[in-house]
Each structure stands twice: as structure tokens, then as C-alpha cells.
Amino acid sequence: MRITIWNENIHEVENEKVRAIYPSGIHSVIANFVREGVAGAEVRTATLDQPENGLTDAVLENTDVMTWWGHVGHHLVDEDVVEKVEQRVLAGMGLIVLHSAHLSRIFQRLMGTSCNLRWREGEDRETVWTVNPTHPITQGVPHPIVIPNQEMYGEFFDIPTPDELVFISSYTGGEAFRSGCCFSRGKGRIFYFSPGHESYPVYYQPEIQRVLLNAIEWAYQPQISAIDTSASFESKPGWFQSSD
Ligand code: ZN
């Protein structure tokens, strides 16, 4: 499985506190546990500052599943790159959208809504509850996952009704949030997972890593590329055609 870990990598460069938690960037931490946790994984990282935001045609054509972390740099992502990532998702690439990437152009475009939510940067404890224990993304995940410190994300979260709701989070302040949501667009699978504020070491938690590893496996669809939808129905000889 070919996995690309994308990150804007701005907070880690500009903010000392974030750099102390993620000295080589959030993408490096995610890439490390994905390399160890996904059998046969070919993992690469890509960041905003690279040519074509690190997502050249060659990279996209060789990516089965992509993870996306962004926050303050959403508007800096090249519009052509967003378009190409969308086409790749529609063709069957899996996309794991992390935390503040709810406002990324790619997620907004795939959802067709604002993807706005309520938030509070404080010292909340987040509790992540499994609401679909038969779903592959929840396997081996404790119920609940407790994250000692997290930014609060709350409803209303302006997304289409998820195809499958996997996790709901509650917070010290009493809010609730749909924190793990599955969608399909075209032939691609998309999973949004909200834990992962840059000021806290969330991606070092083994339970969070388990969720992301499960999500990558779930979003991977090797059989999809074999299905050819490029030819139109009428052009195939032998198919029934109406007489008019
Ligand atoms: Zn955040």
C-alpha cells in the first residue's frame, strides 16, 4: 500500500511550543507509526512548501491512501493541486482528513458544505466514544479513548450526514461532536477524525495511532483501480440499446 502523509508544516516551523512536541513535524510522527503499523506500507511525506505542495502527478498516481493535516495554510494550497487530489479521490484513493483540515479546500470541496464547527482552545479533556463497534476503524480501540488535553470541537459541524458515524466525542465543557465520520465520494473513501490539535501530543497516543492505522486500511481499495468506468455504456457492443 502506497501512503502519502501530507502536512502544511507551518506551526511546527514557526511556533516553539509546537516544535517542542513535533520537532520534525506532525507528518514525521504519523509517517513513523504508519511505517511500523501497516504491513507492506510504502510511506512518503509531502508538505506545503515543496514544489506543487509535494503532490506532483507522479506522487498522486502512486498514492493509494493520503492523510491530510492543515490549519493556517489552507488558502496557500494550489488550486490545481486540490483539483488533482479530488480527481484522485473520485478515482478511488482513500483520504484521511485530520483535525483542523475540516476547513481544508479538499475536504470542503468533497463535502460541498462549509464544514464549519464550534471550537474552544482550552484545557478540555476529550473522551472519544465508539458508536459503531462493528466498524473496522473501531477494532482494537478502547471505549472510550481519553485524551487528557485537546482543543474542543463542537456541534453544529456543517457536514453532510456521514455515510457511517464511527466516533462521537464529549468534552469537559459538556459539548458533543461527531469526531469520526466516514464518507464515500466517487469511488474513494474518506474518513474525518478530529483529535490532533498541534499544541498537544495527541498523535503519540497509541489509541489514536490505532484509529488512524485502521482508517488507512479501511480507506485502501486495491480492487478499485481495476474497474474501468471511462467507456460509456452505449459504446460497448452487445449491450441493449433502445430503438429511438
Ligand atoms: Zn487545532
CSV table of C-alpha atoms and ligand atoms in Angstrom, one decimal:
chain,number,residue,atom,x,y,z
A,1,MET,CA,0.0,0.0,0.0
A,2,ARG,CA,1.4,3.4,-1.0
A,3,ILE,CA,0.6,6.0,1.6
A,4,THR,CA,1.3,9.8,1.4
A,5,ILE,CA,1.3,11.8,4.6
A,6,TRP,CA,0.6,15.4,3.8
A,7,ASN,CA,1.1,18.3,6.2
A,8,GLU,CA,1.2,22.0,5.9
A,9,ASN,CA,4.1,22.0,8.5
A,10,ILE,CA,3.7,25.7,9.5
A,11,HIS,CA,3.1,25.6,13.2
A,12,GLU,CA,6.0,23.2,13.7
A,13,VAL,CA,8.3,25.6,11.9
A,14,GLU,CA,7.0,28.9,13.4
A,15,ASN,CA,5.9,28.0,16.9
A,16,GLU,CA,8.4,27.0,19.5
A,17,LYS,CA,5.9,25.1,21.7
A,18,VAL,CA,4.6,23.1,18.8
A,19,ARG,CA,8.1,22.4,17.6
A,20,ALA,CA,9.0,21.0,21.0
A,21,ILE,CA,6.2,18.4,20.6
A,22,TYR,CA,6.8,17.7,16.9
A,23,PRO,CA,10.4,18.7,16.2
A,24,SER,CA,10.3,17.1,12.7
A,25,GLY,CA,6.7,18.0,12.0
A,26,ILE,CA,3.4,16.2,12.6
A,27,HIS,CA,3.9,14.3,9.3
A,28,SER,CA,7.1,12.7,10.5
A,29,VAL,CA,5.4,11.3,13.6
A,30,ILE,CA,2.4,10.0,11.6
A,31,ALA,CA,4.8,8.5,8.9
A,32,ASN,CA,6.8,6.7,11.6
A,33,PHE,CA,3.9,4.8,13.1
A,34,VAL,CA,2.3,4.2,9.7
A,35,ARG,CA,5.5,2.6,8.5
A,36,GLU,CA,5.6,0.3,11.5
A,37,GLY,CA,1.8,-0.4,11.7
A,38,VAL,CA,0.7,-1.0,8.1
A,39,ALA,CA,2.1,-4.2,6.6
A,40,GLY,CA,3.8,-3.6,3.3
A,41,ALA,CA,3.4,0.1,3.5
A,42,GLU,CA,5.4,2.4,1.3
A,43,VAL,CA,5.2,5.7,3.1
A,44,ARG,CA,6.2,9.1,1.9
A,45,THR,CA,5.6,12.6,3.3
A,46,ALA,CA,4.7,15.8,1.4
A,47,THR,CA,4.5,19.3,2.7
A,48,LEU,CA,3.1,22.7,1.5
A,49,ASP,CA,6.5,24.3,0.9
A,50,GLN,CA,7.5,21.7,-1.7
A,51,PRO,CA,7.0,22.3,-5.4
A,52,GLU,CA,3.3,21.6,-6.3
A,53,ASN,CA,2.8,21.3,-2.5
A,54,GLY,CA,4.7,18.0,-2.7
A,55,LEU,CA,1.8,16.5,-4.6
A,56,THR,CA,3.1,16.1,-8.2
A,57,ASP,CA,1.3,13.9,-10.7
A,58,ALA,CA,3.9,11.2,-10.0
A,59,VAL,CA,3.2,11.3,-6.3
A,60,LEU,CA,-0.6,11.3,-6.8
A,61,GLU,CA,-0.5,8.4,-9.3
A,62,ASN,CA,1.4,6.4,-6.8
A,63,THR,CA,-0.7,7.1,-3.7
A,64,ASP,CA,-3.4,4.7,-2.6
A,65,VAL,CA,-4.2,6.5,0.7
A,66,MET,CA,-3.4,10.0,1.7
A,67,THR,CA,-3.6,11.7,5.2
A,68,TRP,CA,-4.1,15.5,5.3
A,69,TRP,CA,-3.2,17.8,8.2
A,70,GLY,CA,-3.7,21.6,7.7
A,71,HIS,CA,-4.8,24.7,9.6
A,72,VAL,CA,-3.4,28.1,8.8
A,73,GLY,CA,-2.3,27.3,5.3
A,74,HIS,CA,-5.5,26.1,3.7
A,75,HIS,CA,-5.6,29.1,1.3
A,76,LEU,CA,-1.9,28.5,0.3
A,77,VAL,CA,-2.6,25.1,-1.2
A,78,ASP,CA,-2.5,25.4,-5.0
A,79,GLU,CA,-6.0,25.2,-6.6
A,80,ASP,CA,-4.7,22.8,-9.3
A,81,VAL,CA,-3.3,20.5,-6.6
A,82,VAL,CA,-6.7,20.5,-4.8
A,83,GLU,CA,-8.4,19.7,-8.1
A,84,LYS,CA,-6.0,16.8,-8.8
A,85,VAL,CA,-6.4,15.4,-5.3
A,86,GLU,CA,-10.1,15.5,-5.7
A,87,GLN,CA,-9.9,13.6,-9.0
A,88,ARG,CA,-7.7,11.0,-7.4
A,89,VAL,CA,-10.2,10.5,-4.5
A,90,LEU,CA,-13.1,10.2,-7.0
A,91,ALA,CA,-11.0,7.5,-8.8
A,92,GLY,CA,-10.6,5.5,-5.6
A,93,MET,CA,-7.8,7.0,-3.5
A,94,GLY,CA,-8.5,6.9,0.3
A,95,LEU,CA,-8.3,10.3,2.1
A,96,ILE,CA,-7.9,10.6,5.9
A,97,VAL,CA,-8.8,14.2,6.9
A,98,LEU,CA,-7.3,15.2,10.3
A,99,HIS,CA,-8.3,17.8,12.9
A,100,SER,CA,-8.3,21.3,11.6
A,101,ALA,CA,-8.2,20.0,8.0
A,102,HIS,CA,-12.0,20.1,8.3
A,103,LEU,CA,-11.6,23.6,6.7
A,104,SER,CA,-9.2,22.4,4.0
A,105,ARG,CA,-10.2,23.2,0.5
A,106,ILE,CA,-10.1,19.5,-0.4
A,107,PHE,CA,-12.5,18.5,2.4
A,108,GLN,CA,-14.9,21.4,1.7
A,109,ARG,CA,-14.9,20.6,-1.9
A,110,LEU,CA,-15.6,16.9,-1.4
A,111,MET,CA,-18.3,17.7,1.2
A,112,GLY,CA,-20.0,20.6,-0.6
A,113,THR,CA,-20.7,22.4,2.7
A,114,SER,CA,-18.8,24.9,4.8
A,115,CYS,CA,-17.5,22.3,7.3
A,116,ASN,CA,-17.6,24.9,10.0
A,117,LEU,CA,-17.8,23.9,13.6
A,118,ARG,CA,-17.7,25.4,17.2
A,119,TRP,CA,-14.3,25.4,18.9
A,120,ARG,CA,-12.5,26.4,22.1
A,121,GLU,CA,-8.8,26.3,22.7
A,122,GLY,CA,-8.6,25.4,26.4
A,123,GLU,CA,-7.6,22.6,28.6
A,124,ASP,CA,-10.5,20.3,27.8
A,125,ARG,CA,-10.3,16.6,28.3
A,126,GLU,CA,-11.7,14.9,25.2
A,127,THR,CA,-13.5,11.5,25.5
A,128,VAL,CA,-13.9,9.6,22.2
A,129,TRP,CA,-16.8,7.2,22.3
A,130,THR,CA,-17.2,4.4,19.7
A,131,VAL,CA,-20.8,4.4,18.4
A,132,ASN,CA,-20.3,1.7,15.8
A,133,PRO,CA,-18.4,-1.2,17.3
A,134,THR,CA,-18.7,-3.4,14.2
A,135,HIS,CA,-16.9,-0.9,12.0
A,136,PRO,CA,-13.4,-1.9,11.0
A,137,ILE,CA,-12.0,1.5,12.1
A,138,THR,CA,-13.0,0.8,15.7
A,139,GLN,CA,-11.3,-2.6,16.0
A,140,GLY,CA,-8.8,-2.8,18.9
A,141,VAL,CA,-9.8,0.8,20.0
A,142,PRO,CA,-10.6,1.3,23.7
A,143,HIS,CA,-14.0,2.5,24.6
A,144,PRO,CA,-13.6,5.3,25.3
A,145,ILE,CA,-10.3,6.8,24.3
A,146,VAL,CA,-9.4,9.5,26.8
A,147,ILE,CA,-7.3,12.4,25.5
A,148,PRO,CA,-6.0,14.4,28.6
A,149,ASN,CA,-5.8,17.7,26.7
A,150,GLN,CA,-7.4,18.7,23.5
A,151,GLU,CA,-9.0,21.7,21.7
A,152,MET,CA,-12.8,21.4,21.9
A,153,TYR,CA,-14.6,20.9,18.6
A,154,GLY,CA,-18.4,21.1,18.9
A,155,GLU,CA,-21.6,20.9,17.0
A,156,PHE,CA,-23.0,22.1,14.8
A,157,PHE,CA,-20.5,20.6,12.5
A,158,ASP,CA,-21.7,21.6,9.0
A,159,ILE,CA,-21.0,18.5,7.0
A,160,PRO,CA,-23.4,16.2,5.1
A,161,THR,CA,-24.8,13.4,7.1
A,162,PRO,CA,-21.9,10.9,7.2
A,163,ASP,CA,-22.4,7.5,5.4
A,164,GLU,CA,-21.2,6.0,8.7
A,165,LEU,CA,-20.7,7.6,12.0
A,166,VAL,CA,-17.9,5.9,14.0
A,167,PHE,CA,-17.0,8.1,16.9
A,168,ILE,CA,-18.6,10.8,19.0
A,169,SER,CA,-16.6,12.9,21.4
A,170,SER,CA,-17.5,14.7,24.6
A,171,TYR,CA,-15.5,17.4,26.4
A,172,THR,CA,-15.0,18.8,29.9
A,173,GLY,CA,-17.2,21.7,28.9
A,174,GLY,CA,-20.1,19.3,28.1
A,175,GLU,CA,-20.1,19.7,24.3
A,176,ALA,CA,-20.6,16.8,21.9
A,177,PHE,CA,-19.1,16.3,18.5
A,178,ARG,CA,-19.1,13.8,15.6
A,179,SER,CA,-15.4,13.2,15.7
A,180,GLY,CA,-15.1,10.1,13.4
A,181,CYS,CA,-17.1,10.2,10.2
A,182,CYS,CA,-17.0,8.1,7.0
A,183,PHE,CA,-18.0,9.3,3.6
A,184,SER,CA,-17.6,8.0,0.0
A,185,ARG,CA,-17.2,10.3,-3.0
A,186,GLY,CA,-17.0,8.7,-6.4
A,187,LYS,CA,-15.0,5.5,-5.8
A,188,GLY,CA,-13.0,6.9,-2.9
A,189,ARG,CA,-13.4,6.5,0.8
A,190,ILE,CA,-12.9,9.5,3.1
A,191,PHE,CA,-12.6,9.4,6.9
A,192,TYR,CA,-12.6,12.6,9.1
A,193,PHE,CA,-11.0,12.3,12.5
A,194,SER,CA,-11.0,15.3,14.8
A,195,PRO,CA,-8.4,14.7,17.6
A,196,GLY,CA,-5.0,16.1,16.7
A,197,HIS,CA,-4.5,19.8,17.9
A,198,GLU,CA,-0.9,20.8,17.3
A,199,SER,CA,-0.3,22.0,20.9
A,200,TYR,CA,-0.8,18.6,22.4
A,201,PRO,CA,1.0,15.3,21.8
A,202,VAL,CA,-2.2,13.6,20.5
A,203,TYR,CA,-0.6,11.7,17.7
A,204,TYR,CA,1.8,9.9,20.1
A,205,GLN,CA,-1.2,8.2,21.9
A,206,PRO,CA,-1.2,4.5,20.8
A,207,GLU,CA,-5.1,4.5,20.7
A,208,ILE,CA,-5.1,7.4,18.3
A,209,GLN,CA,-2.5,5.7,16.2
A,210,ARG,CA,-4.7,2.6,16.2
A,211,VAL,CA,-7.6,4.6,14.8
A,212,LEU,CA,-5.5,6.1,12.1
A,213,LEU,CA,-3.9,2.7,11.1
A,214,ASN,CA,-7.4,1.2,11.0
A,215,ALA,CA,-8.7,4.1,8.9
A,216,ILE,CA,-5.9,3.8,6.4
A,217,GLU,CA,-6.6,0.0,6.0
A,218,TRP,CA,-10.3,0.8,5.6
A,219,ALA,CA,-9.8,3.5,3.0
A,220,TYR,CA,-7.5,1.3,0.9
A,221,GLN,CA,-9.2,-0.2,-2.0
A,222,PRO,CA,-6.8,-2.0,-4.3
A,223,GLN,CA,-9.5,-3.6,-6.4
A,224,ILE,CA,-10.9,-0.2,-7.4
A,225,SER,CA,-8.3,0.6,-10.0
A,226,ALA,CA,-9.3,-2.4,-12.0
A,227,ILE,CA,-12.8,-1.1,-12.6
A,228,ASP,CA,-12.9,0.9,-15.8
A,229,THR,CA,-15.6,3.5,-16.0
A,230,SER,CA,-14.1,5.6,-18.7
A,231,ALA,CA,-16.0,3.9,-21.6
A,232,SER,CA,-19.6,5.0,-21.9
A,233,PHE,CA,-22.4,2.4,-21.6
A,234,GLU,CA,-23.6,2.8,-25.1
A,235,SER,CA,-20.2,2.3,-26.7
A,236,LYS,CA,-19.9,-1.3,-25.5
A,237,PRO,CA,-21.0,-3.6,-28.3
A,238,GLY,CA,-23.6,-6.2,-27.3
A,239,TRP,CA,-25.3,-4.0,-24.7
A,240,PHE,CA,-29.0,-3.4,-25.2
A,241,GLN,CA,-29.7,-0.1,-26.9
A,242,SER,CA,-33.1,1.5,-27.2
A,243,SER,CA,-34.6,1.8,-30.7
A,244,ASP,CA,-35.0,5.5,-30.7
B,1,ZN,ZN,-6.5,22.8,16.5
